[in-house]
Amino acid sequence: MDFRLTEEQRDLRAGVRELLAGRYGREALRASVDSGGALDRELWRQLGEAGFFALRLPEADGGVGLGLPEAVLVFEEAGRALLPGPLVATHLAAGAVPGAAAGTAVVTAFDLGGPLVAHLADADAVLGAASLPPGEPVRCADPLTPLHRVAAPEGAGDAAAAAAAAAAYRDEGALLTAALQVGSALRTVELAVRYAGEREQFGQPIGAFQAVKHLCAQMLVRAEVARTALYAAAVTADPAEVAGAKMLADGAAVRNARDCLQVYGGMGFTWEADVHLHLKRAWVRAEQWRTAGEAEELLAAELAAVAE
Amino acid sequence: MDLTPTAEEQDFRARLREWLGKTLPELPARPSPDDWPGRRAYDTGWQRRLYDAGYAGLHWPVDAGGRGATPTQHLIFLEETERAGAPYVGANFVGLLHAGPTIAAEGTAAQRARWLPPVLRGDEVWCQGFSEPGAGSDLAALRTRAVRDGDDYVITGSKIWTSHAEVADWCELLVRTDPVSESVPKHRGISWLAMPMDVPGVTVRPLRTLAGSTEFAEVFLDEVRVPVANRVGAENDGWRVTMVTLSFERGTAFVGEVVACRRTLGALARTARANGRWDDPVLRRRLGRLYGEFGALWRLTQWNVSESQASGGVPGVGGSVFKLAYSHARQELYDAAAEVLGADSLALDEEWVLDRLSSLSYTIAAGTSQIQQNIVAERILGLPKGR
Ligand SMILES: Cc1cc2nc3c(=O)[nH]c(=O)nc-3n(C[C@H](O)[C@H](O)[C@H](O)COP(=O)(O)OP(=O)(O)OC[C@H]3O[C@@H](n4cnc5c(N)ncnc54)[C@H](O)[C@@H]3O)c2cc1C
């Protein structure tokens, strides 16, 4: 057993971080917020070129031939950068939907456990559906996740097939979404720590006050526990471990964003600071693929089984 | 990232499992916490069995009497012994889990030869004399004085909350060898000594814990003579040695318990299914969440071990991250247990009710959660030191 990242895995992560910093840095993030959240097709194609979606396809099929652990590292970086778009659904569709692997197609999924679908207007396909279902736009709390309400997926036809397809991908979808959450949770620790070191009150950086220090320390604890759970789940692909990772990552991303907002004070409540973007996206992801409640039920069933 | 065991690790696990399967059924029950001498005899007896079977000091260096196994094998050992319900280290805690490793890392060859084999054989029990009435979280404020007189230190002062002091043979003792003054800040001038507990001038007065037991004690030191040769590390450099001790205490000392918590959780699930509480979705989910959390804590342990394996064996400040998460989860576990058991959770003759009471100490002992949070904030996150 050697749980540490390999040299190649570290390089991969550093490479993706660099790519995203260059292609989707803070200015690009704020520009997409200002433009109302439309998907950047050119960026999507570049992500495809970099192997973002084809990462786990066999090399024979034009993929990169890597595994879940590598995918998780890449998605963690996307979560840090708040990269928008149906990243997980498109990644899962690589090999099934033409163009998904290369990033020339945008694929979304019925991953919100009901009739709401993210990024439908920008999508070329819905995972498991023969055609794009019609839907009514719904304003979303997250400015970078446009939502549509479509005819209830439980009914007959395409939407039902798409919902069934999403269920089939639930474990992998939950794992990759957990990776996005962990990236965001680690990023908000950084933001909070940086702000706490710079902002002065009472003649010293607020980070010298324990009340602030302790918020930051707990943020790190949450993020680190979630991160190890995530990496282990990526290695074992065990459904209970995946559920645990999603549950912990959801908690870490949401609570860290809230604590980060607290550390930022009034500045945290502004549109200007990025903190709210992390929080809102964390809320969206917490509803995607597998909610904390569903994860807890799955874990309880597993506990009952091993305790027999 | 590779979680698959090597062939060697698999083989080690299989042999250990077989040995445990043979050995455990022969063991009597552990004496109650009212009987510390009985517990000492029981715990050291178990240590002796481990020693005879080649399982003592697994990951200690060979020249310290250990087996030179990898930290991963040590983890497997903890996992298998806990899973099989083997006795806990108990009275051997300080010797095996932090005094011993500190001496192995910082002691001279003669010190290692003198103190480590008896710990491994279960012949000698250690306690930890760090805290004082006026120096708890602010450990460096300790005032117990050691004055040199020929080849001895003459020690006067007192220690408090000293676990297992009643039954210990040795104490890892922190003393002030250079008084605090304008020129000497409080973190300097401290030395780390091995003090025999049976020498004149040592008085142990048991304290009753909230669990009703006398697990810890006050220790009074009245002109106690300890040879200078018992000092580990240089004179006045004891703070640095102490940091090594604390990193073992926080970094590795609790990991076996994570497995034990998972076993407890399994037992709780069985109880909840038997008494119908499992049908309450709020409680069921709470147990499911704890199952996920303890699974993650075990993985965090593996992660920390892989990291320290790569960096020479002394655990890093990551131990504070683990301790914060673990001590909280452990208390949550016993609160959930009380909900499963309802009024039965008040029956003090149940072992786990005592465990629930003792879990209250986890956010205090070995550095409070507040102090751990300061450490994480300042040493890992780099936030400014408070005034
Ligand atoms: C079961 C048990 C076993 C123990 N065994 C041993 C042993 O074997 N050997 C030994 O040497 N010691 C032992 N201890 C002592 C333990 O290490 C101390 O209790 C602990 O370090 C806290 O010190 P204190 O009790 O003096 O509390 P204090 O330091 O007085 O703390 C009281 C409260 O103030 C808070 N506080 C203090 N300073 C700060 C600060 N700077 N910032 C924020 N909050 C602060 C603390 O977090 C705590 O909540 C044991 C304790 C327990 C409970």
mmCIF file of N, CA and C in Angstrom, chain B residues 311-378:
data_model
loop_
_atom_site.group_PDB
_atom_site.id
_atom_site.type_symbol
_atom_site.label_atom_id
_atom_site.label_comp_id
_atom_site.label_asym_id
_atom_site.label_seq_id
_atom_site.Cartn_x
_atom_site.Cartn_y
_atom_site.Cartn_z
ATOM 1 N N SER B 311 8.641 10.320 4.828
ATOM 2 C CA SER B 311 9.454 11.416 5.360
ATOM 3 C C SER B 311 10.152 11.030 6.658
ATOM 4 N N GLY B 312 10.464 9.752 6.826
ATOM 5 C CA GLY B 312 11.357 9.366 7.904
ATOM 6 C C GLY B 312 10.719 8.918 9.206
ATOM 7 N N GLY B 313 9.393 8.841 9.269
ATOM 8 C CA GLY B 313 8.780 8.164 10.402
ATOM 9 C C GLY B 313 8.176 9.003 11.503
ATOM 10 N N VAL B 314 8.650 10.228 11.726
ATOM 11 C CA VAL B 314 8.013 11.035 12.765
ATOM 12 C C VAL B 314 6.793 11.716 12.142
ATOM 13 N N PRO B 315 5.601 11.459 12.726
ATOM 14 C CA PRO B 315 4.400 12.019 12.106
ATOM 15 C C PRO B 315 4.423 13.543 12.100
ATOM 16 N N GLY B 316 3.833 14.135 11.091
ATOM 17 C CA GLY B 316 3.825 15.595 10.979
ATOM 18 C C GLY B 316 2.636 16.211 11.693
ATOM 19 N N VAL B 317 2.434 17.518 11.489
ATOM 20 C CA VAL B 317 1.321 18.192 12.143
ATOM 21 C C VAL B 317 -0.027 17.720 11.616
ATOM 22 N N GLY B 318 -0.019 16.921 10.547
ATOM 23 C CA GLY B 318 -1.258 16.328 10.056
ATOM 24 C C GLY B 318 -1.983 15.572 11.162
ATOM 25 N N GLY B 319 -1.238 15.132 12.165
ATOM 26 C CA GLY B 319 -1.844 14.462 13.310
ATOM 27 C C GLY B 319 -2.870 15.341 14.008
ATOM 28 N N SER B 320 -2.655 16.631 13.996
ATOM 29 C CA SER B 320 -3.618 17.537 14.620
ATOM 30 C C SER B 320 -4.930 17.570 13.842
ATOM 31 N N VAL B 321 -4.824 17.489 12.517
ATOM 32 C CA VAL B 321 -6.038 17.430 11.682
ATOM 33 C C VAL B 321 -6.821 16.174 12.054
ATOM 34 N N PHE B 322 -6.096 15.057 12.139
ATOM 35 C CA PHE B 322 -6.745 13.801 12.485
ATOM 36 C C PHE B 322 -7.376 13.875 13.881
ATOM 37 N N LYS B 323 -6.621 14.384 14.829
ATOM 38 C CA LYS B 323 -7.124 14.384 16.210
ATOM 39 C C LYS B 323 -8.388 15.235 16.334
ATOM 40 N N LEU B 324 -8.410 16.367 15.649
ATOM 41 C CA LEU B 324 -9.605 17.211 15.702
ATOM 42 C C LEU B 324 -10.824 16.473 15.164
ATOM 43 N N ALA B 325 -10.649 15.847 14.017
ATOM 44 C CA ALA B 325 -11.796 15.169 13.399
ATOM 45 C C ALA B 325 -12.194 13.949 14.229
ATOM 46 N N TYR B 326 -11.192 13.200 14.682
ATOM 47 C CA TYR B 326 -11.482 11.955 15.380
ATOM 48 C C TYR B 326 -12.138 12.193 16.739
ATOM 49 N N SER B 327 -11.603 13.131 17.519
ATOM 50 C CA SER B 327 -12.146 13.308 18.864
ATOM 51 C C SER B 327 -13.603 13.758 18.783
ATOM 52 N N HIS B 328 -13.917 14.531 17.764
ATOM 53 C CA HIS B 328 -15.297 14.970 17.581
ATOM 54 C C HIS B 328 -16.188 13.793 17.169
ATOM 55 N N ALA B 329 -15.718 13.026 16.196
ATOM 56 C CA ALA B 329 -16.517 11.900 15.699
ATOM 57 C C ALA B 329 -16.757 10.872 16.810
ATOM 58 N N ARG B 330 -15.752 10.675 17.645
ATOM 59 C CA ARG B 330 -15.894 9.699 18.714
ATOM 60 C C ARG B 330 -16.993 10.125 19.698
ATOM 61 N N GLN B 331 -17.043 11.403 19.991
ATOM 62 C CA GLN B 331 -18.097 11.874 20.895
ATOM 63 C C GLN B 331 -19.476 11.777 20.235
ATOM 64 N N GLU B 332 -19.517 12.066 18.945
ATOM 65 C CA GLU B 332 -20.773 11.917 18.199
ATOM 66 C C GLU B 332 -21.259 10.468 18.231
ATOM 67 N N LEU B 333 -20.300 9.565 18.100
ATOM 68 C CA LEU B 333 -20.639 8.144 18.082
ATOM 69 C C LEU B 333 -21.362 7.745 19.369
ATOM 70 N N TYR B 334 -20.812 8.177 20.507
ATOM 71 C CA TYR B 334 -21.427 7.760 21.767
ATOM 72 C C TYR B 334 -22.728 8.503 22.044
ATOM 73 N N ASP B 335 -22.870 9.690 21.502
ATOM 74 C CA ASP B 335 -24.171 10.360 21.617
ATOM 75 C C ASP B 335 -25.218 9.609 20.801
ATOM 76 N N ALA B 336 -24.818 9.168 19.604
ATOM 77 C CA ALA B 336 -25.755 8.383 18.786
ATOM 78 C C ALA B 336 -26.100 7.077 19.505
ATOM 79 N N ALA B 337 -25.101 6.507 20.156
ATOM 80 C CA ALA B 337 -25.330 5.257 20.885
ATOM 81 C C ALA B 337 -26.386 5.464 21.964
ATOM 82 N N ALA B 338 -26.298 6.585 22.649
ATOM 83 C CA ALA B 338 -27.272 6.858 23.704
ATOM 84 C C ALA B 338 -28.672 6.963 23.110
ATOM 85 N N GLU B 339 -28.756 7.486 21.899
ATOM 86 C CA GLU B 339 -30.063 7.590 21.271
ATOM 87 C C GLU B 339 -30.600 6.205 20.891
ATOM 88 N N VAL B 340 -29.700 5.347 20.464
ATOM 89 C CA VAL B 340 -30.124 3.979 20.134
ATOM 90 C C VAL B 340 -30.619 3.270 21.397
ATOM 91 N N LEU B 341 -29.939 3.457 22.489
ATOM 92 C CA LEU B 341 -30.270 2.705 23.703
ATOM 93 C C LEU B 341 -31.333 3.341 24.567
ATOM 94 N N GLY B 342 -31.616 4.620 24.347
ATOM 95 C CA GLY B 342 -32.619 5.261 25.176
ATOM 96 C C GLY B 342 -32.200 5.233 26.639
ATOM 97 N N ALA B 343 -33.152 4.950 27.513
ATOM 98 C CA ALA B 343 -32.854 4.995 28.947
ATOM 99 C C ALA B 343 -31.819 3.958 29.364
ATOM 100 N N ASP B 344 -31.682 2.876 28.575
ATOM 101 C CA ASP B 344 -30.652 1.886 28.898
ATOM 102 C C ASP B 344 -29.255 2.498 28.901
ATOM 103 N N SER B 345 -29.124 3.631 28.229
ATOM 104 C CA SER B 345 -27.800 4.262 28.146
ATOM 105 C C SER B 345 -27.364 4.823 29.497
ATOM 106 N N LEU B 346 -28.230 4.746 30.490
ATOM 107 C CA LEU B 346 -27.864 5.252 31.814
ATOM 108 C C LEU B 346 -27.308 4.148 32.717
ATOM 109 N N ALA B 347 -27.366 2.928 32.238
ATOM 110 C CA ALA B 347 -26.944 1.801 33.076
ATOM 111 C C ALA B 347 -25.432 1.685 33.092
ATOM 112 N N LEU B 348 -24.855 2.095 34.208
ATOM 113 C CA LEU B 348 -23.403 2.235 34.286
ATOM 114 C C LEU B 348 -22.652 0.911 34.226
ATOM 115 N N ASP B 349 -23.353 -0.203 34.382
ATOM 116 C CA ASP B 349 -22.612 -1.468 34.326
ATOM 117 C C ASP B 349 -22.299 -1.892 32.892
ATOM 118 N N GLU B 350 -22.773 -1.131 31.925
ATOM 119 C CA GLU B 350 -22.432 -1.437 30.534
ATOM 120 C C GLU B 350 -21.066 -0.830 30.216
ATOM 121 N N GLU B 351 -20.185 -1.639 29.629
ATOM 122 C CA GLU B 351 -18.838 -1.175 29.301
ATOM 123 C C GLU B 351 -18.888 0.095 28.430
ATOM 124 N N TRP B 352 -19.819 0.087 27.466
ATOM 125 C CA TRP B 352 -19.793 1.198 26.525
ATOM 126 C C TRP B 352 -20.300 2.497 27.148
ATOM 127 N N VAL B 353 -21.033 2.408 28.265
ATOM 128 C CA VAL B 353 -21.435 3.637 28.948
ATOM 129 C C VAL B 353 -20.190 4.303 29.533
ATOM 130 N N LEU B 354 -19.283 3.459 30.039
ATOM 131 C CA LEU B 354 -17.998 3.994 30.517
ATOM 132 C C LEU B 354 -17.200 4.588 29.359
ATOM 133 N N ASP B 355 -17.275 3.925 28.226
ATOM 134 C CA ASP B 355 -16.586 4.467 27.049
ATOM 135 C C ASP B 355 -17.174 5.819 26.651
ATOM 136 N N ARG B 356 -18.489 5.941 26.804
ATOM 137 C CA ARG B 356 -19.111 7.209 26.479
ATOM 138 C C ARG B 356 -18.577 8.309 27.396
ATOM 139 N N LEU B 357 -18.485 7.979 28.666
ATOM 140 C CA LEU B 357 -17.955 8.967 29.611
ATOM 141 C C LEU B 357 -16.506 9.303 29.276
ATOM 142 N N SER B 358 -15.723 8.285 28.972
ATOM 143 C CA SER B 358 -14.307 8.573 28.709
ATOM 144 C C SER B 358 -14.139 9.334 27.393
ATOM 145 N N SER B 359 -15.088 9.188 26.484
ATOM 146 C CA SER B 359 -14.957 9.920 25.211
ATOM 147 C C SER B 359 -14.994 11.443 25.434
ATOM 148 N N LEU B 360 -15.531 11.842 26.558
ATOM 149 C CA LEU B 360 -15.575 13.281 26.851
ATOM 150 C C LEU B 360 -14.173 13.869 26.993
ATOM 151 N N SER B 361 -13.197 13.023 27.288
ATOM 152 C CA SER B 361 -11.835 13.547 27.476
ATOM 153 C C SER B 361 -11.109 13.775 26.153
ATOM 154 N N TYR B 362 -11.670 13.250 25.068
ATOM 155 C CA TYR B 362 -10.893 13.262 23.824
ATOM 156 C C TYR B 362 -10.628 14.652 23.261
ATOM 157 N N THR B 363 -11.523 15.595 23.555
ATOM 158 C CA THR B 363 -11.297 16.957 23.063
ATOM 159 C C THR B 363 -10.456 17.768 24.053
ATOM 160 N N ILE B 364 -9.990 17.099 25.136
ATOM 161 C CA ILE B 364 -9.170 17.789 26.147
ATOM 162 C C ILE B 364 -7.762 17.192 26.216
ATOM 163 N N ALA B 365 -7.709 15.867 26.430
ATOM 164 C CA ALA B 365 -6.405 15.216 26.629
ATOM 165 C C ALA B 365 -5.559 15.289 25.353
ATOM 166 N N ALA B 366 -4.239 15.207 25.541
ATOM 167 C CA ALA B 366 -3.281 15.276 24.426
ATOM 168 C C ALA B 366 -3.403 16.580 23.642
ATOM 169 N N GLY B 367 -3.789 17.640 24.313
ATOM 170 C CA GLY B 367 -3.945 18.941 23.646
ATOM 171 C C GLY B 367 -5.397 19.177 23.306
ATOM 172 N N THR B 368 -5.986 20.235 23.848
ATOM 173 C CA THR B 368 -7.420 20.456 23.625
ATOM 174 C C THR B 368 -7.700 20.785 22.153
ATOM 175 N N SER B 369 -8.962 20.679 21.783
ATOM 176 C CA SER B 369 -9.330 20.984 20.398
ATOM 177 C C SER B 369 -8.993 22.430 20.044
ATOM 178 N N GLN B 370 -9.118 23.319 21.038
ATOM 179 C CA GLN B 370 -8.788 24.717 20.755
ATOM 180 C C GLN B 370 -7.293 24.850 20.424
ATOM 181 N N ILE B 371 -6.468 24.139 21.201
ATOM 182 C CA ILE B 371 -5.025 24.209 20.950
ATOM 183 C C ILE B 371 -4.690 23.557 19.608
ATOM 184 N N GLN B 372 -5.360 22.440 19.305
ATOM 185 C CA GLN B 372 -5.129 21.795 17.999
ATOM 186 C C GLN B 372 -5.505 22.742 16.869
ATOM 187 N N GLN B 373 -6.596 23.473 17.066
ATOM 188 C CA GLN B 373 -7.011 24.413 16.010
ATOM 189 C C GLN B 373 -5.988 25.538 15.857
ATOM 190 N N ASN B 374 -5.410 25.972 16.957
ATOM 191 C CA ASN B 374 -4.344 26.972 16.853
ATOM 192 C C ASN B 374 -3.165 26.408 16.061
ATOM 193 N N ILE B 375 -2.834 25.148 16.352
ATOM 194 C CA ILE B 375 -1.693 24.521 15.668
ATOM 195 C C ILE B 375 -1.966 24.418 14.166
ATOM 196 N N VAL B 376 -3.165 23.942 13.826
ATOM 197 C CA VAL B 376 -3.504 23.811 12.408
ATOM 198 C C VAL B 376 -3.465 25.193 11.738
ATOM 199 N N ALA B 377 -4.038 26.186 12.409
ATOM 200 C CA ALA B 377 -4.118 27.520 11.801
ATOM 201 C C ALA B 377 -2.728 28.135 11.641
ATOM 202 N N GLU B 378 -1.887 27.978 12.660
ATOM 203 C CA GLU B 378 -0.586 28.655 12.606
ATOM 204 C C GLU B 378 0.470 27.846 11.868
#
